[in-house]
CSV table of C-alpha atoms and ligand atoms in Angstrom, one decimal:
chain,number,residue,atom,x,y,z
W,1,UNK,CA,0.0,0.0,0.0
W,2,UNK,CA,1.1,3.6,-0.4
W,3,UNK,CA,-0.4,6.4,1.6
W,4,UNK,CA,-0.4,9.6,-0.3
W,5,UNK,CA,-0.4,12.8,1.8
W,6,UNK,CA,-2.3,15.9,0.8
W,7,UNK,CA,0.0,18.5,-0.8
W,8,UNK,CA,1.2,21.0,1.9
W,9,UNK,CA,-0.1,18.9,4.8
W,10,UNK,CA,1.9,19.5,8.0
W,11,UNK,CA,4.8,17.4,9.0
W,12,UNK,CA,3.1,16.2,12.2
W,13,UNK,CA,0.3,14.6,10.2
W,14,UNK,CA,2.9,12.7,8.1
W,15,UNK,CA,4.8,11.6,11.3
W,16,UNK,CA,1.5,10.4,12.9
W,17,UNK,CA,0.7,8.3,9.8
W,18,UNK,CA,4.2,6.7,9.9
W,19,UNK,CA,3.8,5.9,13.6
W,20,UNK,CA,0.4,4.3,13.0
W,21,UNK,CA,1.8,2.2,10.1
W,22,UNK,CA,4.5,0.9,12.5
W,23,UNK,CA,1.9,0.3,15.2
W,24,UNK,CA,0.1,-1.9,12.8
W,25,UNK,CA,3.3,-3.9,12.3
W,26,UNK,CA,4.1,-2.8,8.8
W,27,UNK,CA,7.4,-1.2,7.8
W,28,UNK,CA,7.0,2.4,6.7
W,29,UNK,CA,9.2,3.7,3.9
W,30,UNK,CA,8.5,7.4,3.6
W,31,UNK,CA,9.5,9.4,0.6
W,32,UNK,CA,9.3,13.2,0.5
W,33,UNK,CA,9.2,13.9,-3.2
W,34,UNK,CA,9.1,17.2,-5.1
W,35,UNK,CA,5.5,16.8,-6.0
W,36,UNK,CA,4.1,14.6,-3.2
W,37,UNK,CA,4.9,12.9,0.0
W,38,UNK,CA,4.0,9.2,0.3
W,39,UNK,CA,4.6,6.4,2.7
W,40,UNK,CA,5.0,2.8,1.4
W,41,UNK,CA,3.8,0.2,3.8
W,42,UNK,CA,5.4,-3.1,3.4
W,43,UNK,CA,4.9,-6.2,5.5
W,44,UNK,CA,2.4,-9.0,5.9
W,45,UNK,CA,0.0,-9.9,3.1
W,46,UNK,CA,-3.2,-8.6,4.6
W,47,UNK,CA,-3.3,-4.9,3.9
W,48,UNK,CA,-6.9,-4.2,5.0
W,49,UNK,CA,-6.0,-2.7,8.4
W,50,UNK,CA,-4.2,0.1,6.4
W,51,UNK,CA,-7.3,1.2,4.6
W,52,UNK,CA,-8.5,2.9,7.8
W,53,UNK,CA,-5.6,5.3,7.6
W,54,UNK,CA,-7.6,7.1,4.9
W,55,UNK,CA,-9.5,8.9,7.7
W,56,UNK,CA,-6.3,10.3,9.3
W,57,UNK,CA,-5.7,14.0,9.0
W,58,UNK,CA,-3.6,15.0,6.0
W,59,UNK,CA,-4.1,11.7,4.1
W,60,UNK,CA,-5.3,12.1,0.5
W,61,UNK,CA,-5.5,8.4,-0.4
W,62,UNK,CA,-4.5,4.9,0.5
W,63,UNK,CA,-3.6,3.0,-2.8
W,64,UNK,CA,-2.5,-0.5,-3.3
W,65,UNK,CA,0.8,-1.1,-5.1
W,66,UNK,CA,-0.2,-3.5,-7.8
W,67,UNK,CA,3.3,-4.7,-8.6
W,68,UNK,CA,5.1,-7.3,-6.5
W,69,UNK,CA,8.1,-5.0,-6.2
W,70,UNK,CA,7.3,-2.0,-4.0
W,71,UNK,CA,10.2,0.3,-3.2
W,72,UNK,CA,11.7,-0.2,-6.6
W,73,UNK,CA,8.5,0.8,-8.3
W,74,UNK,CA,7.4,4.0,-10.0
W,75,UNK,CA,4.2,3.6,-8.0
W,76,UNK,CA,6.0,4.4,-4.8
W,77,UNK,CA,8.5,6.9,-6.3
W,78,UNK,CA,7.4,8.7,-9.5
W,79,UNK,CA,10.6,10.7,-10.1
W,80,UNK,CA,13.6,9.0,-11.5
W,81,UNK,CA,16.3,8.5,-8.8
W,82,UNK,CA,19.5,10.4,-9.1
W,83,UNK,CA,22.1,8.7,-6.8
W,84,UNK,CA,25.2,10.2,-5.3
W,85,UNK,CA,27.9,7.5,-5.5
W,86,UNK,CA,31.0,8.8,-3.9
W,87,UNK,CA,30.3,12.2,-5.4
W,88,UNK,CA,29.3,10.9,-8.9
W,89,UNK,CA,25.7,11.6,-9.9
W,90,UNK,CA,24.1,8.5,-11.4
W,91,UNK,CA,20.7,8.7,-13.1
W,92,UNK,CA,20.8,12.4,-13.8
W,93,UNK,CA,21.5,14.0,-17.2
W,94,UNK,CA,25.1,13.1,-17.0
W,95,UNK,CA,26.1,9.6,-18.2
W,96,UNK,CA,28.4,7.5,-16.2
W,97,UNK,CA,31.2,5.3,-17.6
W,98,UNK,CA,32.7,2.4,-15.6
W,99,UNK,CA,35.7,0.9,-17.3
W,100,UNK,CA,38.5,-1.4,-16.5
W,101,UNK,CA,39.7,-5.0,-16.8
W,102,UNK,CA,37.5,-8.0,-16.1
W,103,UNK,CA,40.0,-9.2,-13.4
W,104,UNK,CA,42.7,-7.5,-11.4
W,105,UNK,CA,45.8,-9.2,-12.6
W,106,UNK,CA,48.7,-7.0,-11.4
W,107,UNK,CA,49.5,-3.5,-10.2
W,108,UNK,CA,51.0,-2.6,-13.6
W,109,UNK,CA,47.9,-3.8,-15.5
W,110,UNK,CA,45.4,-2.0,-13.3
W,111,UNK,CA,47.4,1.3,-13.1
W,112,UNK,CA,47.8,1.3,-16.9
W,113,UNK,CA,44.1,0.8,-17.5
W,114,UNK,CA,43.1,3.3,-14.8
W,115,UNK,CA,45.2,6.0,-16.3
W,116,UNK,CA,43.9,5.3,-19.8
W,117,UNK,CA,40.2,5.2,-18.9
W,118,UNK,CA,40.5,8.2,-16.6
W,119,UNK,CA,42.1,10.2,-19.5
W,120,UNK,CA,39.0,9.4,-21.6
W,121,UNK,CA,36.6,10.6,-19.0
W,122,UNK,CA,35.5,7.4,-17.2
W,123,UNK,CA,34.4,8.0,-13.6
W,124,UNK,CA,34.6,4.4,-12.3
W,125,UNK,CA,37.4,1.9,-12.4
W,126,UNK,CA,36.0,-1.6,-12.6
W,127,UNK,CA,37.9,-4.8,-11.9
W,128,UNK,CA,37.2,-8.1,-10.2
W,129,UNK,CA,39.2,-9.1,-7.2
W,130,UNK,CA,36.8,-11.9,-6.3
W,131,UNK,CA,35.8,-13.7,-9.5
W,132,UNK,CA,32.8,-16.0,-9.9
W,133,UNK,CA,34.1,-18.5,-12.5
W,134,UNK,CA,32.3,-21.2,-14.2
W,135,UNK,CA,35.2,-23.6,-13.6
W,136,UNK,CA,36.7,-24.1,-10.2
W,137,UNK,CA,40.1,-24.4,-12.0
W,138,UNK,CA,39.9,-20.9,-13.5
W,139,UNK,CA,41.6,-17.9,-11.9
W,140,UNK,CA,39.5,-16.9,-8.9
W,141,UNK,CA,40.8,-13.4,-8.4
W,142,UNK,CA,43.6,-11.7,-6.4
W,143,UNK,CA,41.2,-11.1,-3.4
W,144,UNK,CA,42.4,-8.5,-0.9
W,145,UNK,CA,45.6,-7.8,-2.8
W,146,UNK,CA,43.4,-7.0,-5.8
W,147,UNK,CA,41.2,-4.7,-3.8
W,148,UNK,CA,44.2,-2.9,-2.6
W,149,UNK,CA,45.5,-2.4,-6.1
W,150,UNK,CA,42.1,-1.1,-7.4
W,151,UNK,CA,41.9,1.4,-4.5
W,152,UNK,CA,45.4,2.7,-5.1
W,153,UNK,CA,44.9,3.1,-8.8
W,154,UNK,CA,41.6,4.8,-8.4
W,155,UNK,CA,42.9,7.2,-5.7
W,156,UNK,CA,45.9,8.1,-7.9
W,157,UNK,CA,43.7,8.8,-10.9
W,158,UNK,CA,40.6,10.2,-9.2
W,159,UNK,CA,38.4,7.3,-10.2
W,160,UNK,CA,35.8,5.5,-8.0
W,161,UNK,CA,36.0,1.7,-7.5
W,162,UNK,CA,33.3,-0.7,-8.5
W,163,UNK,CA,34.1,-4.3,-7.7
W,164,UNK,CA,32.2,-7.6,-7.2
W,165,UNK,CA,31.1,-9.2,-3.9
W,166,UNK,CA,30.7,-12.9,-4.2
W,167,UNK,CA,30.4,-14.0,-0.6
W,168,UNK,CA,28.7,-12.5,2.5
W,169,UNK,CA,32.0,-13.1,4.4
W,170,UNK,CA,33.8,-10.5,2.3
W,171,UNK,CA,31.4,-7.6,2.9
W,172,UNK,CA,33.6,-5.7,5.4
W,173,UNK,CA,36.5,-6.0,3.1
W,174,UNK,CA,34.5,-4.7,0.1
W,175,UNK,CA,33.1,-1.8,2.1
W,176,UNK,CA,36.7,-0.8,3.1
W,177,UNK,CA,37.9,-0.7,-0.5
W,178,UNK,CA,35.0,-0.1,-2.9
W,179,UNK,CA,32.8,2.8,-3.6
W,180,UNK,CA,30.2,0.7,-5.4
W,181,UNK,CA,29.6,-3.0,-4.7
W,182,UNK,CA,28.8,-5.1,-7.7
W,183,UNK,CA,26.5,-8.1,-7.4
W,184,UNK,CA,27.2,-10.2,-10.5
W,185,UNK,CA,24.8,-12.0,-12.8
W,186,UNK,CA,25.4,-15.3,-11.2
W,187,UNK,CA,24.4,-14.0,-7.8
W,188,UNK,CA,21.5,-11.8,-8.9
W,189,UNK,CA,19.2,-14.1,-7.0
W,190,UNK,CA,21.5,-15.0,-4.1
W,191,UNK,CA,19.1,-13.5,-1.5
W,192,UNK,CA,21.5,-13.8,1.4
W,193,UNK,CA,24.1,-11.9,-0.5
W,194,UNK,CA,21.5,-9.3,-1.5
W,195,UNK,CA,20.4,-8.8,2.0
W,196,UNK,CA,24.0,-8.5,3.2
W,197,UNK,CA,24.8,-5.9,0.5
W,198,UNK,CA,21.6,-4.1,1.3
W,199,UNK,CA,22.4,-3.9,5.0
W,200,UNK,CA,25.9,-2.6,4.3
W,201,UNK,CA,24.4,0.7,3.1
W,202,UNK,CA,27.1,0.9,0.4
W,203,UNK,CA,25.8,1.8,-3.1
W,204,UNK,CA,25.2,-1.4,-5.1
W,205,UNK,CA,25.4,-2.2,-8.8
W,206,UNK,CA,23.0,-5.1,-9.4
W,207,UNK,CA,23.5,-7.0,-12.6
W,208,UNK,CA,20.7,-8.8,-14.2
W,209,UNK,CA,20.9,-12.6,-13.9
W,210,UNK,CA,21.4,-14.6,-17.1
W,211,UNK,CA,18.0,-16.2,-16.8
W,212,UNK,CA,16.0,-13.7,-14.8
W,213,UNK,CA,12.9,-12.0,-16.1
W,214,UNK,CA,12.6,-8.3,-15.6
W,215,UNK,CA,10.1,-8.9,-12.8
W,216,UNK,CA,12.5,-11.3,-11.0
W,217,UNK,CA,15.3,-8.8,-11.5
W,218,UNK,CA,13.3,-6.0,-9.9
W,219,UNK,CA,12.4,-8.3,-7.0
W,220,UNK,CA,16.2,-8.8,-6.5
W,221,UNK,CA,16.6,-5.0,-6.4
W,222,UNK,CA,13.7,-5.0,-3.9
W,223,UNK,CA,15.8,-7.2,-1.6
W,224,UNK,CA,18.4,-4.5,-1.5
W,225,UNK,CA,16.0,-1.7,-1.0
W,226,UNK,CA,14.0,-3.5,1.7
W,227,UNK,CA,17.1,-3.5,3.8
W,228,UNK,CA,17.0,0.3,3.7
W,229,UNK,CA,19.5,0.7,0.8
W,230,UNK,CA,18.2,3.1,-1.7
W,231,UNK,CA,21.5,3.5,-3.6
W,232,UNK,CA,20.8,0.8,-6.2
W,233,UNK,CA,22.0,0.9,-9.9
W,234,UNK,CA,20.6,-1.7,-12.2
W,235,UNK,CA,22.8,-3.2,-15.0
W,236,UNK,CA,21.5,-5.0,-18.1
W,237,UNK,CA,24.3,-7.4,-19.1
W,238,UNK,CA,22.6,-9.9,-21.4
W,239,UNK,CA,20.5,-12.9,-20.9
W,240,UNK,CA,20.8,-16.5,-22.1
W,241,UNK,CA,18.9,-17.3,-25.3
W,242,UNK,CA,19.3,-19.9,-28.1
W,243,UNK,CA,21.6,-17.5,-30.0
W,244,UNK,CA,25.2,-18.5,-30.0
W,245,UNK,CA,26.8,-15.8,-32.2
W,246,UNK,CA,27.1,-13.6,-29.1
W,247,UNK,CA,27.9,-14.8,-25.6
W,248,UNK,CA,24.6,-13.6,-24.3
W,249,UNK,CA,21.7,-11.7,-25.9
W,250,UNK,CA,21.9,-8.1,-24.7
W,251,UNK,CA,18.3,-7.2,-23.9
W,252,UNK,CA,18.1,-3.5,-24.7
W,253,UNK,CA,14.4,-3.6,-24.6
W,254,UNK,CA,14.8,-4.0,-20.8
W,255,UNK,CA,15.8,-0.4,-20.6
W,256,UNK,CA,12.5,1.2,-21.6
W,257,UNK,CA,10.6,-1.6,-19.8
W,258,UNK,CA,12.5,-1.0,-16.5
W,259,UNK,CA,12.3,2.8,-17.0
W,260,UNK,CA,8.5,2.5,-17.0
W,261,UNK,CA,8.4,0.2,-14.0
W,262,UNK,CA,11.1,1.6,-11.8
W,263,UNK,CA,12.7,4.9,-10.7
W,264,UNK,CA,16.2,3.3,-10.4
W,265,UNK,CA,19.0,4.2,-12.8
W,266,UNK,CA,20.1,1.6,-15.2
W,267,UNK,CA,23.4,1.1,-17.0
W,268,UNK,CA,24.4,-1.4,-19.7
W,269,UNK,CA,27.3,-3.8,-19.9
W,270,UNK,CA,27.9,-4.5,-23.6
W,271,UNK,CA,31.1,-6.4,-22.9
W,272,UNK,CA,29.5,-9.4,-21.2
W,273,UNK,CA,26.3,-8.7,-23.2
W,274,UNK,CA,28.1,-9.6,-26.5
W,275,UNK,CA,31.3,-11.4,-25.5
W,276,UNK,CA,33.1,-9.9,-28.5
W,277,UNK,CA,35.0,-6.6,-28.5
W,278,UNK,CA,34.0,-6.0,-32.1
W,279,UNK,CA,30.4,-5.5,-31.1
W,280,UNK,CA,30.9,-3.4,-28.0
W,281,UNK,CA,30.8,0.0,-29.7
W,282,UNK,CA,27.6,-0.7,-31.6
W,283,UNK,CA,25.8,-1.9,-28.5
W,284,UNK,CA,27.2,0.9,-26.4
W,285,UNK,CA,25.7,3.4,-28.8
W,286,UNK,CA,22.4,1.5,-28.9
W,287,UNK,CA,22.3,1.4,-25.1
W,288,UNK,CA,22.6,5.1,-24.8
W,289,UNK,CA,20.1,5.7,-27.6
W,290,UNK,CA,17.7,3.4,-25.7
W,291,UNK,CA,18.0,5.6,-22.6
W,292,UNK,CA,20.7,3.9,-20.5
W,293,UNK,CA,22.2,6.1,-17.8
W,294,UNK,CA,25.7,4.8,-18.5
W,295,UNK,CA,27.9,1.9,-19.5
W,296,UNK,CA,30.2,-0.7,-18.0
W,297,UNK,CA,33.0,-1.6,-20.4
W,298,UNK,CA,35.9,-4.0,-20.1
W,299,UNK,CA,39.2,-2.5,-21.1
W,300,UNK,CA,42.5,-4.4,-21.0
W,301,UNK,CA,46.0,-3.3,-22.2
W,302,UNK,CA,46.7,-6.7,-23.7
W,303,UNK,CA,43.4,-8.5,-24.3
W,304,UNK,CA,45.1,-11.5,-26.0
W,305,UNK,CA,46.8,-12.3,-22.7
W,306,UNK,CA,44.0,-11.4,-20.3
W,307,UNK,CA,43.4,-13.9,-17.5
W,308,UNK,CA,39.6,-13.6,-18.1
W,309,UNK,CA,37.3,-12.2,-20.8
W,310,UNK,CA,40.0,-11.1,-23.2
W,311,UNK,CA,37.9,-11.6,-26.3
W,312,UNK,CA,35.4,-9.0,-25.1
W,313,UNK,CA,37.9,-6.4,-23.8
W,314,UNK,CA,38.7,-3.2,-25.7
W,315,UNK,CA,42.2,-2.0,-26.0
W,316,UNK,CA,42.7,1.5,-24.5
W,317,UNK,CA,42.9,3.0,-28.0
W,318,UNK,CA,39.6,1.5,-29.1
W,319,UNK,CA,38.0,2.7,-25.9
W,320,UNK,CA,39.3,6.2,-26.6
W,321,UNK,CA,37.6,6.2,-30.1
W,322,UNK,CA,34.4,4.9,-28.6
W,323,UNK,CA,34.3,7.6,-25.9
W,324,UNK,CA,34.7,10.3,-28.6
W,325,UNK,CA,31.8,8.8,-30.5
W,326,UNK,CA,29.7,8.5,-27.3
W,327,UNK,CA,30.3,12.2,-26.5
W,328,UNK,CA,28.8,13.2,-29.8
W,329,UNK,CA,25.9,10.8,-29.4
W,330,UNK,CA,25.3,12.1,-25.8
W,331,UNK,CA,24.9,15.6,-27.1
W,332,UNK,CA,22.3,14.5,-29.7
W,333,UNK,CA,20.4,12.7,-26.9
W,334,UNK,CA,20.4,15.7,-24.6
W,335,UNK,CA,22.7,14.0,-22.1
W,336,UNK,CA,26.2,14.9,-21.0
W,337,UNK,CA,29.4,12.9,-20.8
W,338,UNK,CA,32.6,14.0,-19.1
W,339,UNK,CA,35.2,15.3,-21.4
W,340,UNK,CA,38.7,13.9,-21.7
W,341,UNK,CA,41.1,14.6,-18.8
W,342,UNK,CA,44.2,15.6,-20.6
W,343,UNK,CA,47.1,16.3,-18.4
Q,401,PEP,C1,32.1,-9.0,-14.5
Q,401,PEP,O1,31.6,-7.9,-14.4
Q,401,PEP,O2,33.3,-9.3,-14.7
Q,401,PEP,C2,31.2,-10.2,-14.5
Q,401,PEP,C3,31.6,-11.4,-14.0
Q,401,PEP,O3,30.0,-9.8,-14.9
Q,401,PEP,P1,28.6,-10.7,-14.9
Q,401,PEP,O4,28.2,-11.0,-13.5
Q,401,PEP,O5,27.7,-9.8,-15.6
Q,401,PEP,O6,28.9,-12.0,-15.7
Q,402,MN,MN1,34.3,-10.1,-17.2
């Protein structure tokens, strides 16, 4: 249910409503919007006791939220969310670019990529220190050493760190080193991990699972938000279909669908979405044209020798060309992109 307050009704009325909601044993999630103030009431299935709140002073209406996801929905929050992730606005007119290697391999590799992507205007350095690999025999990541390298490279270059959490036991470590916690496609429905990331209060980049519907995906985001974490960025990264020419099928139609259903920002990962560096530029342009709030792109100084995802990684020079193209496209779309950071 959402309780909509009358425009201009006093704060005390709003507070009394929130108290009553809690007395009735629902959780109250207030939102003081530009146009209206509403309280989402989330809890047990039977919502009838809430109907009586319609008679409280200052209440305009008590309306059921029809979708299974509540806090993620546009029904609860009409305005698009603009998040502040370590000083970078995500979801506003400015586009965000997260770039870096698939895995942290060495100090030299990460610093080289960090300098290159920063020069092109990227705001986030990506890189996995904990890698969820299909094979237990594949490289599993440099773990804390990798986090330390990412942080140092980001601090030197003025980037923010986005890196993946694969286990609840690593949450404190991730919070120490990362600005944005990535939940990967393979863990998109790992509910214990989602609750843990939600509770941490750190901003979270939640990737779509390879076989999750949009509704299931938004329910995963609801897990984060129901823990009180409103700093959630969605990321479309491709889903599994019968097509084998690309590694996954990048579902760009998810962008307008999610835009209609949710207020959360959404970025696109064309690297995992296609699995081939040759297709990354086209799908990056398409993603922005479809309304994405930014991109996550894998960049490696030597893709042929990368320890993971080399075939889909751009070389710094190709990334540079793409960023120039995207800046021109952003202008046509009425969005802004950071310029190059030439020394
Ligand atoms: C990654 O970002 O390197 C990654 C493993 O992504 P995904 O979870 O989308 O496969
Ligand atoms: Mn990867």
